[in-house]
Coordinates of C-alpha atoms in Angstrom, one line a residue:
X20 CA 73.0 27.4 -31.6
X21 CA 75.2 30.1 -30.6
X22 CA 75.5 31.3 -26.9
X23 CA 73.0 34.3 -26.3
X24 CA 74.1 37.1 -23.4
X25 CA 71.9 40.2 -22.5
X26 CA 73.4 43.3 -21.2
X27 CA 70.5 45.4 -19.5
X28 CA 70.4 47.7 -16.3
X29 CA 68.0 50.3 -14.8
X30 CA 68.6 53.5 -15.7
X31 CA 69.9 54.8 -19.6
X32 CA 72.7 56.7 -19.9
X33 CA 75.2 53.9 -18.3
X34 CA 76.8 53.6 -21.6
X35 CA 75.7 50.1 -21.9
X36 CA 75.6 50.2 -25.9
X37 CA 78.8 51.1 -25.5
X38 CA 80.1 48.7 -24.0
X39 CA 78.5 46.1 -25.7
X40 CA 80.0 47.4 -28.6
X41 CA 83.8 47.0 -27.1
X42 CA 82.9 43.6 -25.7
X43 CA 81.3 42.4 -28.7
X44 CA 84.6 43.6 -31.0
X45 CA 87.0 42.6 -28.7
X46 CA 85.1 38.8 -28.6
X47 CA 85.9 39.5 -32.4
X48 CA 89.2 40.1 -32.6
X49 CA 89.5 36.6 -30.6
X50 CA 88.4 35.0 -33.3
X51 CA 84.3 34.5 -32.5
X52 CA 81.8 35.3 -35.1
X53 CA 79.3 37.9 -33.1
X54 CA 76.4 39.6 -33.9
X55 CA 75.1 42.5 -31.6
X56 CA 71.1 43.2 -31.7
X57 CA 69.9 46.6 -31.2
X58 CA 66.8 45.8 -28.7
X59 CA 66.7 49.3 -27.8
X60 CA 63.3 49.6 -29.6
X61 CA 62.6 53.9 -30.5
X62 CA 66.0 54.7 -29.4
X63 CA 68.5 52.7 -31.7
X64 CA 72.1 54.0 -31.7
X65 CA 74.1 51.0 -31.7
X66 CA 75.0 51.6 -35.5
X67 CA 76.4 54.7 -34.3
X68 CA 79.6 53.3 -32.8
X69 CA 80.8 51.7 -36.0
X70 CA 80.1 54.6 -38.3
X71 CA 77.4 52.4 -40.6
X72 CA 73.7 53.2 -41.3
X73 CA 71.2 50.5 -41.1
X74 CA 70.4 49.7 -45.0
X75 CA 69.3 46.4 -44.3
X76 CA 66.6 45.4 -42.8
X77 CA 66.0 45.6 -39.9
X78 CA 64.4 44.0 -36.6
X79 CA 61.0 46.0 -37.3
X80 CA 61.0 44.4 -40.8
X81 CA 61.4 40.8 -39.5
X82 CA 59.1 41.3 -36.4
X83 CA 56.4 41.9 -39.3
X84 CA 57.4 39.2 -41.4
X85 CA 58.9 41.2 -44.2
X86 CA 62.3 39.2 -43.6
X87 CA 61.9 35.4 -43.2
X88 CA 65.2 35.1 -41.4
X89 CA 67.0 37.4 -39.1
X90 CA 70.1 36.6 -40.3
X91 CA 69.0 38.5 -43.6
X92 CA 68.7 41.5 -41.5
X93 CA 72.8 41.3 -40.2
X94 CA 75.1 44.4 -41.2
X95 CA 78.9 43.9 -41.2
X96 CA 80.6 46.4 -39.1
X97 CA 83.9 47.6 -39.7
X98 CA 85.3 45.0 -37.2
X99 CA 86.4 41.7 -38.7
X100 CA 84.0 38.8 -37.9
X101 CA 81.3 41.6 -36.2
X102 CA 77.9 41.9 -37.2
X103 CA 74.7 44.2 -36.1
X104 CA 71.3 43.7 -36.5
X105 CA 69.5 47.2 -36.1
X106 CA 66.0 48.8 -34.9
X107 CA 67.4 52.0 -36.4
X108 CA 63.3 53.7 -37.2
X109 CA 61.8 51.1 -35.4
X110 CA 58.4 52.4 -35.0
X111 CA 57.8 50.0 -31.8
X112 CA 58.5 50.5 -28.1
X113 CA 59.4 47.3 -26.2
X114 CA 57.2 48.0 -23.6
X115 CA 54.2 47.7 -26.9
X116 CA 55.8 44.6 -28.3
X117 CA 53.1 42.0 -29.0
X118 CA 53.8 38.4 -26.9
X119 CA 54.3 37.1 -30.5
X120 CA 56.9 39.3 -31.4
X121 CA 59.1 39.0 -28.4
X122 CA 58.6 35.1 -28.8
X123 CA 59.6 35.5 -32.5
X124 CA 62.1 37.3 -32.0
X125 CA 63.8 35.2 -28.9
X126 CA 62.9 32.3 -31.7
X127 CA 65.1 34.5 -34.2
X128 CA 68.2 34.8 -32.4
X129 CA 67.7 31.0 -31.3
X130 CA 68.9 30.2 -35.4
X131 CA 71.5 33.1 -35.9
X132 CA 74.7 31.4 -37.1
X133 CA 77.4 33.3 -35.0
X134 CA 78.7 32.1 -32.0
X135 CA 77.4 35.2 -29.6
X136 CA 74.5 36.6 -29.9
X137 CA 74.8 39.8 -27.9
X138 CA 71.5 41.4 -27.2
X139 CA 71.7 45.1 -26.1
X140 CA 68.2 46.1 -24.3
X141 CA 67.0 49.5 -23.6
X142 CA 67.0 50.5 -20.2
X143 CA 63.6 49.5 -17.4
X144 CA 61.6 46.7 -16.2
X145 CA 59.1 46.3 -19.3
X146 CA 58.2 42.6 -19.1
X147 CA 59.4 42.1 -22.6
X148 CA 63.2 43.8 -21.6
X149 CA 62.6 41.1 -18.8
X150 CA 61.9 38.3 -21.1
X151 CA 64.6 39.0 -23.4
X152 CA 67.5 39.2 -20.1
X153 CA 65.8 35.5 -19.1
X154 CA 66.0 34.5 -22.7
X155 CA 69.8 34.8 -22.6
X156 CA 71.8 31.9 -21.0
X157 CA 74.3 34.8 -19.6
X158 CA 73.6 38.7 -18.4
X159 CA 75.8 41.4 -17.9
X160 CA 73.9 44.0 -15.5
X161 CA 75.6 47.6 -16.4
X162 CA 75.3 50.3 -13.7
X163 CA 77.3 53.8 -13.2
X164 CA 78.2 54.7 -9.4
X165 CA 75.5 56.9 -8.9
X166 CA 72.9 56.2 -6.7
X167 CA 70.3 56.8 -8.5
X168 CA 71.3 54.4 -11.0
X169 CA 72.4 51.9 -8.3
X170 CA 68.9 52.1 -6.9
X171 CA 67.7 51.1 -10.7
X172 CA 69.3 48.8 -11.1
X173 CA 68.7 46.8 -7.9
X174 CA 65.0 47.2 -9.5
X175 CA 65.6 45.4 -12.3
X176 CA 67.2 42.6 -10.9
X177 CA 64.3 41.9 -8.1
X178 CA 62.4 42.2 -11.2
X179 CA 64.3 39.8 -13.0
X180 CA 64.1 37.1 -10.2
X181 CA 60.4 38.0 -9.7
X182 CA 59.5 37.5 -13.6
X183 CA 61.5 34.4 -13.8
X184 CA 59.4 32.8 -10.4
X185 CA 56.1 34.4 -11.8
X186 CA 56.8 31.8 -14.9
X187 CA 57.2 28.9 -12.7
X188 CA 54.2 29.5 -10.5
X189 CA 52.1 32.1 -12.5
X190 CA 50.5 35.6 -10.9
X191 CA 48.4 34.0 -8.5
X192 CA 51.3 31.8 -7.3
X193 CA 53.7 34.3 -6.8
X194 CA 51.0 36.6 -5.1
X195 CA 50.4 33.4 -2.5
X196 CA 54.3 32.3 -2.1
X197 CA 54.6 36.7 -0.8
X198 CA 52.3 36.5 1.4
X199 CA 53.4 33.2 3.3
X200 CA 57.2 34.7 3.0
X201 CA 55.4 38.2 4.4
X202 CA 54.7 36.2 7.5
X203 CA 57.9 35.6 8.9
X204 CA 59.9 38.9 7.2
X205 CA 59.6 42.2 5.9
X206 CA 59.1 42.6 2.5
X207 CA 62.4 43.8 1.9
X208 CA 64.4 40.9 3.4
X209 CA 62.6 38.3 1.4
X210 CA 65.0 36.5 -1.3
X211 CA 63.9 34.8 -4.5
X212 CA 65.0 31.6 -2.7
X213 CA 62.7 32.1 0.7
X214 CA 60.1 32.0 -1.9
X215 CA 61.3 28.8 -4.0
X216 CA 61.9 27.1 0.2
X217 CA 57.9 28.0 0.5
X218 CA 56.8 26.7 -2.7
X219 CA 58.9 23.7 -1.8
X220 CA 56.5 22.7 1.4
X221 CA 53.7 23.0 -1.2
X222 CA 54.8 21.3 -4.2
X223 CA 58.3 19.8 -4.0
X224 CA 59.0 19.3 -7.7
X225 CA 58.0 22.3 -8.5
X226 CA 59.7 24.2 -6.2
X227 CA 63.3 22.0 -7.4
X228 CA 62.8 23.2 -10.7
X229 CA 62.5 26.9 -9.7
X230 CA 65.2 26.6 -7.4
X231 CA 67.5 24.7 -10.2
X232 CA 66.6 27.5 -12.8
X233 CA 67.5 30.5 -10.5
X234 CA 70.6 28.5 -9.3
X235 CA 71.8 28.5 -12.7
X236 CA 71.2 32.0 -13.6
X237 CA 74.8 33.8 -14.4
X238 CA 75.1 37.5 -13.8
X239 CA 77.8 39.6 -13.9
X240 CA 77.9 43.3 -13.2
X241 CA 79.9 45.8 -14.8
X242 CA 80.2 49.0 -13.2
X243 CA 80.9 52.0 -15.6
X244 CA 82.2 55.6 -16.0
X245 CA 84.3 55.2 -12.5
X246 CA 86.2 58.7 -11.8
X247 CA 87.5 57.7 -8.2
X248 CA 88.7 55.3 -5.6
X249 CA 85.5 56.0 -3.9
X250 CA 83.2 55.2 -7.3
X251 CA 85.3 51.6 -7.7
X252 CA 84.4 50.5 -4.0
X253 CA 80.9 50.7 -4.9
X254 CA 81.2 47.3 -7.1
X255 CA 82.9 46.3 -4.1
X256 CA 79.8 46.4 -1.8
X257 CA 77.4 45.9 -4.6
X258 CA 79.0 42.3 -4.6
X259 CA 78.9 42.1 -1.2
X260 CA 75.4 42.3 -1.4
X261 CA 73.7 41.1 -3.6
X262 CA 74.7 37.4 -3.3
X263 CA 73.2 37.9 0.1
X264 CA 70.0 38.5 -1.6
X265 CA 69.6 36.7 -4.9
X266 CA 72.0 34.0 -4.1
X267 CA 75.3 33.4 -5.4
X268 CA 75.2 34.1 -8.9
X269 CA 76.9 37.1 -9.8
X270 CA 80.3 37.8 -10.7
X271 CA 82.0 41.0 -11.1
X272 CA 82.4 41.4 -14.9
X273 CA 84.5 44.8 -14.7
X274 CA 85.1 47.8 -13.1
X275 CA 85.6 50.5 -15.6
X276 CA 87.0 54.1 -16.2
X277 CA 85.7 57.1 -17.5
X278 CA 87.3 58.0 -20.3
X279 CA 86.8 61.2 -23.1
X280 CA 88.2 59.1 -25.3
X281 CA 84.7 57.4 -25.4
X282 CA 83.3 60.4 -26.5
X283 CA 85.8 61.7 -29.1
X284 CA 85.7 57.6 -30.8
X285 CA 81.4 58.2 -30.8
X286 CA 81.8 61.5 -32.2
X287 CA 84.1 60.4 -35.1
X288 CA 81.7 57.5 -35.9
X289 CA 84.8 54.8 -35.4
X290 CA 84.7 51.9 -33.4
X291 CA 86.6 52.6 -29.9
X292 CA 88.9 49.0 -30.7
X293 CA 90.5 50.4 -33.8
X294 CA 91.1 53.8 -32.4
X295 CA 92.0 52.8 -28.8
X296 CA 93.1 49.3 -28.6
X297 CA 95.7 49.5 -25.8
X298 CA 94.0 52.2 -23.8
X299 CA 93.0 51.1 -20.0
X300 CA 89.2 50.8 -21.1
X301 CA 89.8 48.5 -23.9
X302 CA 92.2 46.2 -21.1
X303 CA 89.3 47.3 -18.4
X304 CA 86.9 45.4 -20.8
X305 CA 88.6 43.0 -22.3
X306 CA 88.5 41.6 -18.4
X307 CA 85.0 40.7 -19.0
X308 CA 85.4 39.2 -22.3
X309 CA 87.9 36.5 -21.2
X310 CA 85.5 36.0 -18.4
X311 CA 82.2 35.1 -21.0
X312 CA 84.9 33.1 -23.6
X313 CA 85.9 31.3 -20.5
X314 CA 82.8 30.5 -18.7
X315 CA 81.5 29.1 -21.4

């Protein structure tokens, strides 16, 4: 089975599909066989950045059971060893996805034959966006420096940790371990592992396997479109804290520019590696690529 990594965030407009679409050429051009998944169900654009239209089928087609295999639904891109599976007129929002569709399709990219399996979701907390970030044994959590997208995403990760503890203990345990954790802080100061330490007074093995499973999580956040000295620092504090609340499992995946460059390789439908392969985004990027080929 190939290694599966989400790249999510709050707020759209981060230009995470994007960047998913340098990483997952540049991990490529290093010799992996990748496939990027267009999760972002009723606003697909991934195609976009390689210039192809989706002929195949498509996710829609194997969520129904038209396709047997979701490797029948994978379009080569123009980059060697690069392939794209696309929602391009899905009819579906995630937020509407059935339970057995999400669990099909996390099922689906279980059996792809590639060696990354690089799942780019629409932005927001929808429990199935949620489930298909847990699904993934790696994320990349993609912010700009603006606040309001800061403040986004710092929703989606407590909604990340919260959604993975809400498995463990179900609604009515994670409504029980707030309110004992409520007793001796603020809402806002409680961490997902004051509420695994309180579980662990209750039920001990229980509360090792929750703390093991958020233990192993591996984040890394990548913040985008950076104009300034002053936009950069922000990754700079983000990192300072948010291992201080969700425990240390984050890395910083990259810091990178704004560039119109971006713009001009969308707008003539080419992919931004074969147009732009020593400019300081492609290096800026290729920074977190070396970091998910070597953590491996």
């Amino acid at each position: 089975m190939g290694e599966i990594i989400a790249f999510g965030g709050g707020k759209g407009g981060s230009g995470k599909s994007f960047l998913i679409s340098l990483a997952g050429s540049l991990l490529a051009a290093a010799g992996k066989k990748v496939v990027l998944v267009d999760l972002d169900l009723g606003a697909a654009n991934l195609h976009s950045f390689f210039g192809i239209s989706a002929s195949k089928p498509g996710l829609q087609d194997f969520m129904e059971g038209r396709t047997a295999s979701l490797a029948d639904c994978c379009l080569q891109t123009p980059i060697s060893r690069l392939f794209l599976i696309s929602s391009k007129g899905c009819t579906a929002h995630v937020a509407d996805l059935p339970a057995g569709w999400v669990q099909r399709l996390i099922q689906g990219f279980r059996t792809l034959p590639h060696d990354c399996i690089l799942l780019d979701l629409g932005a927001g907390t929808y429990k199935n966006n949620l489930d298909f970030f847990l699904a993934a044994s790696r994320g990349v959590l993609v912010t700009t420096p603006e606040p309001t997208a800061v403040e986004n995403l710092f929703r989606f990760i407590h909604a990340l940790f919260m959604r993975k503890i809400r498995a463990h203990v179900g609604d009515g345990g994670l409504r029980e371990l707030t309110r004992i954790c409520l007793a001796s802080k603020p809402a806002n100061a409680i961490r997902p592992l004051d509420m695994a330490r309180a579980l662990e007074a209750r039920e001990p093995e229980a509360a090792r396997k929750l703390i093991a499973d958020i233990e192993g999580m591996r984040l890394y956040l990548l913040l985008n479109q950076v104009r300034k000295t002053m936009d950069a620092e922000v990754a700079a504090q983000l990192m300072g804290f948010y291992p201080k609340l969700f425990g240390s499992v984050f890395s910083l995946g990259a810091v990178v520019s704004h560039g119109e460059e971006v713009n001009e390789a969308i707008m003539s439908r080419e992919p931004f590696l074969k147009k732009y392969r020593s400019h300081t985004i492609t290096r800026q990027v290729m920074g977190l690529a070396r970091q998910l080929l070597s953590d491996r």
